[in-house]
Short mmCIF file of C-alpha atoms and ligand atoms in Angstrom, two decimals:
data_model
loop_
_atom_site.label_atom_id
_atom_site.label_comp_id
_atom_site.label_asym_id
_atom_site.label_seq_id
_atom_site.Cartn_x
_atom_site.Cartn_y
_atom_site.Cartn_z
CA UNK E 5 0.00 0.00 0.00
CA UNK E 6 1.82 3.70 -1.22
CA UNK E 7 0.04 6.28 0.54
CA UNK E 8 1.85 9.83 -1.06
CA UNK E 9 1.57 12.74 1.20
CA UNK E 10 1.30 16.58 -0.53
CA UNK E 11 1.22 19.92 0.04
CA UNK E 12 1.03 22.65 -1.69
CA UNK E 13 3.97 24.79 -0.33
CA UNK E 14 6.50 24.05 1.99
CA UNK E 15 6.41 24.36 5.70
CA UNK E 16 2.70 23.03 6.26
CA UNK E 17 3.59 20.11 8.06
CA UNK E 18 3.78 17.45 5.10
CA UNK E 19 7.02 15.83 6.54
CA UNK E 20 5.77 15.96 9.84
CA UNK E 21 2.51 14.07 8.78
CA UNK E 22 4.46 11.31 6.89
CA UNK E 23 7.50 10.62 9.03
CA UNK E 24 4.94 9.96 11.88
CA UNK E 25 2.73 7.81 9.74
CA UNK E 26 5.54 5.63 9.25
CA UNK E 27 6.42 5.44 12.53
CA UNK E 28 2.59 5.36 13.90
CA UNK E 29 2.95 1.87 11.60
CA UNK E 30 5.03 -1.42 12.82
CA UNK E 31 7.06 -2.13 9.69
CA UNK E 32 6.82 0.58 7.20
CA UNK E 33 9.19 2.38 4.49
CA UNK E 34 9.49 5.97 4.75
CA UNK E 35 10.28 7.19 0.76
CA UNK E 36 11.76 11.00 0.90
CA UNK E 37 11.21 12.67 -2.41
CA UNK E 38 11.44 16.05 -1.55
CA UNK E 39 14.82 16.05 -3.21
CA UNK E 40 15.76 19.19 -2.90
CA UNK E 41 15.05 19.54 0.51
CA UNK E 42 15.14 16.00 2.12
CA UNK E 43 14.61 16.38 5.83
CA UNK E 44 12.35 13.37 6.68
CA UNK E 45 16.14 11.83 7.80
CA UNK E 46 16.95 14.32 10.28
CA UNK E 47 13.82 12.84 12.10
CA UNK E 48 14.30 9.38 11.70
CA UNK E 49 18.75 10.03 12.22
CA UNK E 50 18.95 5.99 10.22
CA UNK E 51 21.74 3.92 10.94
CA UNK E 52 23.56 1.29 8.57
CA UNK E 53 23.25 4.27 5.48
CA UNK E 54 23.84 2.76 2.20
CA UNK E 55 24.71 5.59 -0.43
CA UNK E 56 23.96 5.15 -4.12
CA UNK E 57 25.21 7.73 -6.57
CA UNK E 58 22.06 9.22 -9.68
CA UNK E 59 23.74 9.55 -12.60
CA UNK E 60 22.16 10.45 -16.15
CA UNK E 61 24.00 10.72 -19.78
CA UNK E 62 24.31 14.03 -20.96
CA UNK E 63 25.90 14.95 -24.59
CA UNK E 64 29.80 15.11 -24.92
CA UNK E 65 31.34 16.83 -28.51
CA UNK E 66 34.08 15.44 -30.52
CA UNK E 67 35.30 18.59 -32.21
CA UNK E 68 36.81 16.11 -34.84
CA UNK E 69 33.39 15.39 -36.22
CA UNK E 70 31.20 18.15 -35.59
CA UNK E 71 30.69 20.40 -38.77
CA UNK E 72 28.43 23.22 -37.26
CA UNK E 73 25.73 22.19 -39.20
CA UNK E 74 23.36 23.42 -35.71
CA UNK E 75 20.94 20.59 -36.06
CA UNK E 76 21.32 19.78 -32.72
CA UNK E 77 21.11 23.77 -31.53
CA UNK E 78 17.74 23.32 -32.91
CA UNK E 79 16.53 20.76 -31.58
CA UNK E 80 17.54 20.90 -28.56
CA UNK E 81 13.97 22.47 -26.79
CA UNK E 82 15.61 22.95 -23.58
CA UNK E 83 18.14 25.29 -25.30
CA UNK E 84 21.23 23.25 -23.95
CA UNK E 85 23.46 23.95 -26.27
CA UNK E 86 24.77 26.51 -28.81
CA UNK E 87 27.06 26.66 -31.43
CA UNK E 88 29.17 30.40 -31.48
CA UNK E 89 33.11 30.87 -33.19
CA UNK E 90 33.09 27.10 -34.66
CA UNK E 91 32.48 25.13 -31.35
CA UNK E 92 29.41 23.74 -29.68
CA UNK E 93 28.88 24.67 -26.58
CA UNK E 94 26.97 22.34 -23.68
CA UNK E 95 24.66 23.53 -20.91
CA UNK E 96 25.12 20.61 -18.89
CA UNK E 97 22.92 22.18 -16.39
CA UNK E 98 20.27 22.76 -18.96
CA UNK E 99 20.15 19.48 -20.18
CA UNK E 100 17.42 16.94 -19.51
CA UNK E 101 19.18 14.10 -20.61
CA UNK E 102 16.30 13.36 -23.80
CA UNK E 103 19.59 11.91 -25.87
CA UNK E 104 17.92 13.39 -29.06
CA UNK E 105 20.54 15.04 -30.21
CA UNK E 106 22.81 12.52 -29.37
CA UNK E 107 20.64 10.32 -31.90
CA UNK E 108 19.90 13.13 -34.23
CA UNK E 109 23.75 14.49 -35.25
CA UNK E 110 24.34 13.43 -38.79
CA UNK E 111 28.15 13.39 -38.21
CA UNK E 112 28.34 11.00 -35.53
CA UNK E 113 30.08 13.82 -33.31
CA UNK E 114 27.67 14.09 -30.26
CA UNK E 115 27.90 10.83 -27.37
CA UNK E 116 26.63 10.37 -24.02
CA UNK E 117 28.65 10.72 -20.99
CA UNK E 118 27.66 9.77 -17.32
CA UNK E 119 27.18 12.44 -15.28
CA UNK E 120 26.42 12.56 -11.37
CA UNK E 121 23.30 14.38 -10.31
CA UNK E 122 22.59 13.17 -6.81
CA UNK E 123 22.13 9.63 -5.06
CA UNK E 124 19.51 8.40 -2.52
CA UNK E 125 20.17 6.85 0.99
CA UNK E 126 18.66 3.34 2.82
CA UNK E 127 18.91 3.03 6.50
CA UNK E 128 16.82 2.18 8.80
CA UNK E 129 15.24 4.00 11.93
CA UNK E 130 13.73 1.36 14.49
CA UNK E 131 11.64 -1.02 12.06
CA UNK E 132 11.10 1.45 9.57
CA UNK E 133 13.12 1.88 6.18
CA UNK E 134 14.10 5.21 5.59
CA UNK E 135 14.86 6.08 1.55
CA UNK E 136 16.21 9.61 1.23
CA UNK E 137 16.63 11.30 -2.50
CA UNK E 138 19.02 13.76 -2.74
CA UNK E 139 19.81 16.41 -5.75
CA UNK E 140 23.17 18.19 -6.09
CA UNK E 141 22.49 22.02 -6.30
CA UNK E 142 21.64 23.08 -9.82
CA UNK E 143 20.86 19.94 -11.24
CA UNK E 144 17.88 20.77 -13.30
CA UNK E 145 15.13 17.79 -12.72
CA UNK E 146 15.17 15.58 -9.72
CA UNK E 147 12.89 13.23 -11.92
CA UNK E 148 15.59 10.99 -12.20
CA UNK E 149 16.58 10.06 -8.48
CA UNK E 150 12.79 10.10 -7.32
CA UNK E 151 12.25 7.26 -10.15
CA UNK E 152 15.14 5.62 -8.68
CA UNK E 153 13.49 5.72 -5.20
CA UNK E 154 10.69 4.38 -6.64
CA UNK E 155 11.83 1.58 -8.45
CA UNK E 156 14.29 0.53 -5.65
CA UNK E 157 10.97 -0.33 -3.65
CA UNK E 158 8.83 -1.73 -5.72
CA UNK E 159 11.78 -4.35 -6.48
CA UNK E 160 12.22 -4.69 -2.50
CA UNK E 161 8.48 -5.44 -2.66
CA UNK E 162 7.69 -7.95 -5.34
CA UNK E 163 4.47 -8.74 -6.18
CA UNK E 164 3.84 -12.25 -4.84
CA UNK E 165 5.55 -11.57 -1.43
CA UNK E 166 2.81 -11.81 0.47
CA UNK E 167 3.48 -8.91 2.46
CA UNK E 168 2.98 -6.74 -0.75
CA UNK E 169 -0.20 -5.23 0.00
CA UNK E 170 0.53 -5.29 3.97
CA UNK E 171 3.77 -3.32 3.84
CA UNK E 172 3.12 0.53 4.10
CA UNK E 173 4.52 2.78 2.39
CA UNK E 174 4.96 6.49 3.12
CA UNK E 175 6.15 9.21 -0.16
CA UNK E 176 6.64 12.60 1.29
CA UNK E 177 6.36 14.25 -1.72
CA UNK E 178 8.06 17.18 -2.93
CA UNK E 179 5.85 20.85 -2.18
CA UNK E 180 4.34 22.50 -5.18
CA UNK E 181 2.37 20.53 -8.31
CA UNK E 182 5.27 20.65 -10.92
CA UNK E 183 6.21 17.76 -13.07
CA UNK E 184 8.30 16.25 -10.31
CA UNK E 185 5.78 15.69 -7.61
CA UNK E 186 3.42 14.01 -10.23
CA UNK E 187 6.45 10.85 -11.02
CA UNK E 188 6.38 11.03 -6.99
CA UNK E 189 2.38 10.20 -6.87
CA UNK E 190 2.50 8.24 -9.90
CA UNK E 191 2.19 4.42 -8.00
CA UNK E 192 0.22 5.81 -4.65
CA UNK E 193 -2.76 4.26 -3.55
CA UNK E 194 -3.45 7.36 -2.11
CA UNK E 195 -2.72 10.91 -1.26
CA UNK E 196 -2.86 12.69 1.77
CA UNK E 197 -2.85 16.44 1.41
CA UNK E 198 -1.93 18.31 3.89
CA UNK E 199 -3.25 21.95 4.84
CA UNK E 200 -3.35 25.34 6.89
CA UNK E 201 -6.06 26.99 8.34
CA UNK E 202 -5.47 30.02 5.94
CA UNK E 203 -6.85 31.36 2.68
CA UNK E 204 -2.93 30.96 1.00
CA UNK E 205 -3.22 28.07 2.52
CA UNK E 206 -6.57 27.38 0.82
CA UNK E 207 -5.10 28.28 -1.85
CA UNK E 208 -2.37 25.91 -2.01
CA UNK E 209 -4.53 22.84 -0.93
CA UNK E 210 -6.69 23.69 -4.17
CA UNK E 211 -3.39 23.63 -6.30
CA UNK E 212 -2.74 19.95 -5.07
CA UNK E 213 -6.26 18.88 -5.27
CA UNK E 214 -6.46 19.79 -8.80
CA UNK E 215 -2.97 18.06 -9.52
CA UNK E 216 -3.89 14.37 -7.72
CA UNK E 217 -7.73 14.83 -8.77
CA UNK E 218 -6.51 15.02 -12.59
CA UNK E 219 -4.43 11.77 -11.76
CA UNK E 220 -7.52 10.33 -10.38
CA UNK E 221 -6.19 9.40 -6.94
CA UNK E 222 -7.95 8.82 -3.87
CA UNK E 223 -7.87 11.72 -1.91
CA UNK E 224 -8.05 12.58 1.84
CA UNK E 225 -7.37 15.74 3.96
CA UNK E 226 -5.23 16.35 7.17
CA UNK E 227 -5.53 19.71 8.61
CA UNK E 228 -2.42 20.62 10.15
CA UNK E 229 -2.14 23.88 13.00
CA UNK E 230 -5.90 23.95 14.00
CA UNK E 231 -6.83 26.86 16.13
CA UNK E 232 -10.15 27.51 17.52
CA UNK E 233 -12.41 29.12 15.31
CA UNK E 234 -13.34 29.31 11.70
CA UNK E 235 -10.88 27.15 9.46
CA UNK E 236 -10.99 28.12 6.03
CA UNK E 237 -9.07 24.99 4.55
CA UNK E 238 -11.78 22.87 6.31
CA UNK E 239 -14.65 24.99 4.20
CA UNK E 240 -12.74 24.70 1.27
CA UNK E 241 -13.11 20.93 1.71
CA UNK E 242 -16.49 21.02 2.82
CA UNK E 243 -17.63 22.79 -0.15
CA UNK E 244 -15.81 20.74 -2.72
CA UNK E 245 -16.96 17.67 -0.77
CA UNK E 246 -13.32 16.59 0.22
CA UNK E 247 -12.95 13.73 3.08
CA UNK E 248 -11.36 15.36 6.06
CA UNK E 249 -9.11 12.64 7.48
CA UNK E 250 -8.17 14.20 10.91
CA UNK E 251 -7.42 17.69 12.75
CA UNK E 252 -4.27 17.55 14.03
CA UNK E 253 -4.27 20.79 16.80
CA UNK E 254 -1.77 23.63 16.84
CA UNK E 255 -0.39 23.47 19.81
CA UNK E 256 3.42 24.41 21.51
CA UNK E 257 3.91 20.40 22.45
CA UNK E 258 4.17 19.25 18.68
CA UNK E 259 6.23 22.11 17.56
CA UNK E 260 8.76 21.39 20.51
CA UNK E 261 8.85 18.15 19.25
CA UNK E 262 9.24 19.15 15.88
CA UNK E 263 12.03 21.83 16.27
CA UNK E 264 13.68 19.22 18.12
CA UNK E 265 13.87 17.37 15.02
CA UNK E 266 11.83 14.44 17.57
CA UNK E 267 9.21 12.13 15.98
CA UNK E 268 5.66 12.87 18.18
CA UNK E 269 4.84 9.39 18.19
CA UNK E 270 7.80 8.04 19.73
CA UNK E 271 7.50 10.82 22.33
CA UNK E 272 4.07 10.93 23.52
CA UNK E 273 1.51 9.16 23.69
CA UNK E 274 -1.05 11.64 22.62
CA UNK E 275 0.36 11.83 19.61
CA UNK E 276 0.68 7.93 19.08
CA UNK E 277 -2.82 7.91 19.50
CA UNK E 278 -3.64 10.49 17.13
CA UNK E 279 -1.43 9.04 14.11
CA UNK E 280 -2.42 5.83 14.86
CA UNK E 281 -6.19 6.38 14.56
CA UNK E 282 -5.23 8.55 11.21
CA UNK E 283 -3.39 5.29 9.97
CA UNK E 284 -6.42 3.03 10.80
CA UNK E 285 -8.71 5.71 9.10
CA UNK E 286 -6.51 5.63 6.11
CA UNK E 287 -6.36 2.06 5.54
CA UNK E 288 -9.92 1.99 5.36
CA UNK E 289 -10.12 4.28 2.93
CA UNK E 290 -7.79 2.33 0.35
CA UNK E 291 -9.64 -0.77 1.43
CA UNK E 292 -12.85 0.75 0.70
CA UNK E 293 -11.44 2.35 -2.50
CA UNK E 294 -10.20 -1.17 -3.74
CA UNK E 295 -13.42 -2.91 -2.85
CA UNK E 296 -15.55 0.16 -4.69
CA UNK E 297 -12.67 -0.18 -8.09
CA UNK E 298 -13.02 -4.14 -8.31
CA UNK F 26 30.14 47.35 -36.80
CA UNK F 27 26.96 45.57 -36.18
CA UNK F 28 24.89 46.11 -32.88
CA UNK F 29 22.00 44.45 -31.37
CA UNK F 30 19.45 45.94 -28.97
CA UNK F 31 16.44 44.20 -27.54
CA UNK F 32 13.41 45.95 -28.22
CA UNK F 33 9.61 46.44 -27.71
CA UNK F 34 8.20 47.50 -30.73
CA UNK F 35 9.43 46.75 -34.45
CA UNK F 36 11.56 50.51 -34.64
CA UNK F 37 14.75 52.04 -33.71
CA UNK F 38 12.64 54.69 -31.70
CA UNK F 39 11.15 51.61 -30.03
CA UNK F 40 12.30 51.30 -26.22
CA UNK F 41 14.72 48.86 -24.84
CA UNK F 42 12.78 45.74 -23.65
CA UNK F 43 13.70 45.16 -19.85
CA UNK F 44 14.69 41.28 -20.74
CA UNK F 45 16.91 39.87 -22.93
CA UNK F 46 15.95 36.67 -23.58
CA UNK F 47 12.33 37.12 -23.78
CA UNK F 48 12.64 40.50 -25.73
CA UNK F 49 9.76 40.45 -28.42
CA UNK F 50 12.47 41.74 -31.11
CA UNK F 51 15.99 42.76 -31.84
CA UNK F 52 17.27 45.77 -33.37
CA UNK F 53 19.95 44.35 -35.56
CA UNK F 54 21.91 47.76 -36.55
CA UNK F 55 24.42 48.21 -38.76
CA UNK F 56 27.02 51.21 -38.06
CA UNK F 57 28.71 50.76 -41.72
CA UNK F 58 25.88 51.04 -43.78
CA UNK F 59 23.52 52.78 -41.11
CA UNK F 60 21.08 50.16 -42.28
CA UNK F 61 18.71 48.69 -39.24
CA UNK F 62 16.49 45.56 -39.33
CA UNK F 63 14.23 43.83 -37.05
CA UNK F 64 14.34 40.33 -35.86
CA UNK F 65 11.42 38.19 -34.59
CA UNK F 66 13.19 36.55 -31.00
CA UNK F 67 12.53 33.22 -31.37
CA UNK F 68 13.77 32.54 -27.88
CA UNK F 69 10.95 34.38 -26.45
CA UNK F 70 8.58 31.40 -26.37
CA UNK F 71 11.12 29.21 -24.90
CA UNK F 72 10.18 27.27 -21.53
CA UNK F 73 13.87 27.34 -20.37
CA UNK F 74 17.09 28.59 -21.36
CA UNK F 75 15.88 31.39 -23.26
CA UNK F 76 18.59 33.84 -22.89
CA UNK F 77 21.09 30.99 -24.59
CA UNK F 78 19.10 30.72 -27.67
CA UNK F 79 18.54 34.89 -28.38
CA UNK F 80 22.44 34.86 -27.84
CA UNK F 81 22.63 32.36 -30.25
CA UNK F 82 20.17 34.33 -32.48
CA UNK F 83 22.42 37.23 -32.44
CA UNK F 84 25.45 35.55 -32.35
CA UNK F 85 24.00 34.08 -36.10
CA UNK F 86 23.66 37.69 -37.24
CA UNK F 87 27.13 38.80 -36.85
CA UNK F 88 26.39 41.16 -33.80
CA UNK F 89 29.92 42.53 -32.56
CA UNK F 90 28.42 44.60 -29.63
CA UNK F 91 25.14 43.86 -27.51
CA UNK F 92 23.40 46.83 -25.53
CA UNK F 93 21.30 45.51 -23.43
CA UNK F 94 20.12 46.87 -19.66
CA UNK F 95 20.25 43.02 -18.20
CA UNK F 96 21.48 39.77 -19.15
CA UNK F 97 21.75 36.16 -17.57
CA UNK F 98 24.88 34.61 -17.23
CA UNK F 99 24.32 31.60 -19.22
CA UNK F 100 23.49 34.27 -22.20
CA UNK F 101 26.97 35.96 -21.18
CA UNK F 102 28.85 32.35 -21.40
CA UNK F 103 27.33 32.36 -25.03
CA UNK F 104 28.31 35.84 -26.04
CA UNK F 105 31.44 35.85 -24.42
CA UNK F 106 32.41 32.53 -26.88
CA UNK F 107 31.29 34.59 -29.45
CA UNK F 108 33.51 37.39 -28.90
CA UNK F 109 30.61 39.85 -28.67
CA UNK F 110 31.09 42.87 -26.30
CA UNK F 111 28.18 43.94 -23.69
CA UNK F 112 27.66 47.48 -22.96
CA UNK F 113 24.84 48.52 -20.70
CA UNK F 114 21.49 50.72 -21.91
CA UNK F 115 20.10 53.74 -19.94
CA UNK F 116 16.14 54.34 -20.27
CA UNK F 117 16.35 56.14 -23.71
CA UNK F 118 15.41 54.84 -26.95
CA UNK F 119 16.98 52.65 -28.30
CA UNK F 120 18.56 54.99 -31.08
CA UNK F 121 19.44 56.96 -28.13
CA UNK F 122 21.14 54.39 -26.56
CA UNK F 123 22.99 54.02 -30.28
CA UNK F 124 24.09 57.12 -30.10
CA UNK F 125 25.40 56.96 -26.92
CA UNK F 126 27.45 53.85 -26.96
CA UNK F 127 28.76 55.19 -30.97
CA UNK F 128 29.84 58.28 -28.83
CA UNK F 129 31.62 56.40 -26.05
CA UNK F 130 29.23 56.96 -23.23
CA UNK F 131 27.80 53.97 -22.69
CA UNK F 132 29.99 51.70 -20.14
CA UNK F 133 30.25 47.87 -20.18
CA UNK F 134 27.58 45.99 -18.53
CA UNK F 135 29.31 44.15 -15.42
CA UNK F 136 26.64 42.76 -13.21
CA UNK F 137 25.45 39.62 -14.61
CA UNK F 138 22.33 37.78 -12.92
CA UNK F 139 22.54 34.04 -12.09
CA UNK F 140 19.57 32.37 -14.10
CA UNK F 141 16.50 31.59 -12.30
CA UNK F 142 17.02 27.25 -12.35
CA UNK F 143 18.09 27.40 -15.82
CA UNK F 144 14.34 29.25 -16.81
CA UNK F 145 16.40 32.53 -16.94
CA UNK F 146 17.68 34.84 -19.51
S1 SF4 H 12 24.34 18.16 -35.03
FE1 SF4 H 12 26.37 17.23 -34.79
S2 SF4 H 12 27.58 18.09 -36.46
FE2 SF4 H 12 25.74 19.36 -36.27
S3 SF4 H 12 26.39 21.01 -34.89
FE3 SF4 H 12 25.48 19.43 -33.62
S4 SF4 H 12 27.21 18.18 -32.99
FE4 SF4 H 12 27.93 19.39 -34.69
S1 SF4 H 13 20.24 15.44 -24.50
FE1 SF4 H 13 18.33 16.49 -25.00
S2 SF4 H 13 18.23 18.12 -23.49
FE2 SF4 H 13 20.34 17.40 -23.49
S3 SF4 H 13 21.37 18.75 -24.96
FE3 SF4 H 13 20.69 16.94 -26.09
S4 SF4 H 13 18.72 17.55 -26.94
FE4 SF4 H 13 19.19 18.98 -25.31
#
């Protein structure tokens, strides 16, 4: 079961929400795909870190072979490259890795070299698995390294091992509703979308709603920071008809907890009880969803 | 000599656009022949890297100078290869700012802007 959790900006509480998920759940993987910001790891601090390195091929030029003919300048719709005073020149920061105009060069003078963009993590923190993504500054698309995330689970979890649809799965998604956070949502089962009690914050839960509605995923609300009073993330969902999973309070406790870089659950009980009954509502959700699909 | 400018409208009393690589058009103008043209920027459309291909563009018409009140430094890594020298515009026209830089009173533009994730220019 790959329950992604979203928000629409950063700072609503979207790590906090998943990384206690996980560890609300017995054995559970905890995937970090907010790549440029991983933090879900200062939380769980994993031990027995294995490192991978991301690489993807971008274009290398032998001057030999290249006439200038510009085909590849063309093409190229990122605008990676240019051709000025008889030399190509490559924005290997701009590059997306497509390898058209690798396949495209009618001299033969354009091949693909390896480069490193990032790499992701594996530990583990108690019984759960901690994955953590991580892009190198610059790198244009952290597409790559959250597909590697991915995949590296789904192989840990073949179909056929019976604990398939038993074993949990938490994606902490990258903020926002770019290209990147839709390969992170891609496989879930269902998305959690986290939200303020503002109007930006409205706002932003709207974005996301849009984004996993179009993808036609299973949808459920947490409302993060409740205060007394009118909430107008919870009207937002009310109106649209949007299933409001839990209200998690604002209150000094948590955010102690959280500057501390602690995980609630494993602190207080409170908390345990609180994630633990989200958990429980969640799974019947997908269960229901399943039964309703089939 | 051949000069480029970045421009709003399609005429040398046009005003300098603000960006480079999403400029509408490009005063192409030639100092020799006191001819001037007008070039549709491609680059303006472009979802990324926009300033690289309007350098490219300009680089393709034989510009030897660039006046321009901004650029991105990706654009600069471009012009720079092509040996074409960047001076920096003040809020006249853009045959103002021709005049100026033909009478030595334009200086060289220094401060160039990181791009914005590679969707600069
Ligand atoms: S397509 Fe090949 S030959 Fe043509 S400019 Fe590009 S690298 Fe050179
Ligand atoms: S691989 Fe694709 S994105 Fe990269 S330079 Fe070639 S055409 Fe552009």
């Amino acid at each position: 079961m790959r329950i992604a959790v979203l928000s629409g900006k950063g700072g609503t509480g979207k790590t906090m929400v998943s990384v206690n998920l996980s560890a609300a759940t017995k054995k559970s993987t905890y995937i970090d795909c907010d790549v440029e910001e991983p933090n879900g790891h200062l939380f769980f601090k994993p031990v027995g870190i294995n490192e991978e390195e991301v690489s993807v091929l971008i274009p290398e030029v032998d001057k030999e072979f290249c006439n200038g003919c510009k085909k590849c300048v063309d093409f190229c719709k990122f605008n990676a490259l240019a051709y000025v005073k008889d030399s190509l020149i490559i924005f290997e920061d701009i590059c997306h890795s497509c390898g058209g105009c690798v396949l495209l060069c009618p001299e033969k003078a354009l091949t693909e070299k390896e480069k490193v963009i990032g790499m992701v993590q594996k530990g583990m923190s108690d019984q759960v698995e901690v994955f953590t993504g991580i892009l190198n500054p610059g790198e244009p698309s952290g597409v790559p390294i959250i597909n590697r995330l991915l995949d590296e689970n789904k192989s840990e979890n073949k179909p056929g091992n019976k604990s398939e649809s038993e074993q949990m799965t938490f994606i902490d998604c990258p903020p926002g509703s770019a290209c990147i956070v839709m390969e992170s949502i891609k496989d879930a089962d269902y998305c959690i979308l986290v939200a303020e009690p503002t109007l930006f914050g409205v706002y932003n839960l709207n974005m996301v709603y849009e984004l996993v509605t179009l993808f036609n995923k299973p949808v459920g609300v947490v409302l993060n920071k409740c205060l007394e009073g009118e909430n107008p993330a919870e009207k937002f969902c009310l109106e649209k008809g949007i299933n409001v999973l839990t209200r998690i309070p604002f209150d000094k406790e948590l955010g102690l907890l959280n500057s501390n870089a602690e995980i609630a659950v494993r602190k207080s009980e409170k908390y345990r009880t609180i994630f633990t009954s989200l958990l429980d509502t969640v799974k019947k959700e997908v269960h229901h969803e399943t039964a309703f699909n089939s | 000599m051949i000069i480029a400018v970045p421009v709003d409208e399609k005429n040398i009393k046009s005003r300098v656009c603000v960006s480079f690589g999403r400029t509408p058009y490009f005063l192409i103008y030639d100092t020799d022949s006191k001819e001037d043209k007008i070039l549709d920027n491609s680059a303006a459309a472009s979802a990324g890297g926009a300033g690289i291909k309007a350098a490219q563009l300009i680089a393709d018409n034989k510009a030897n100078i660039l006046l321009t009140p901004r650029l991105g430094e990706k654009a600069a890594d471009v012009l720079k290869a092509a040996k074409i020298a960047i001076y920096k515009t003040t809020n006249a026209s853009a045959k103002e700012n021709i005049d100026a830089f033909i009478a030595g009173k334009l200086s060289l533009l220094d401060e160039i802007h990181k791009g914005f994730h590679g969707h600069g220019g």
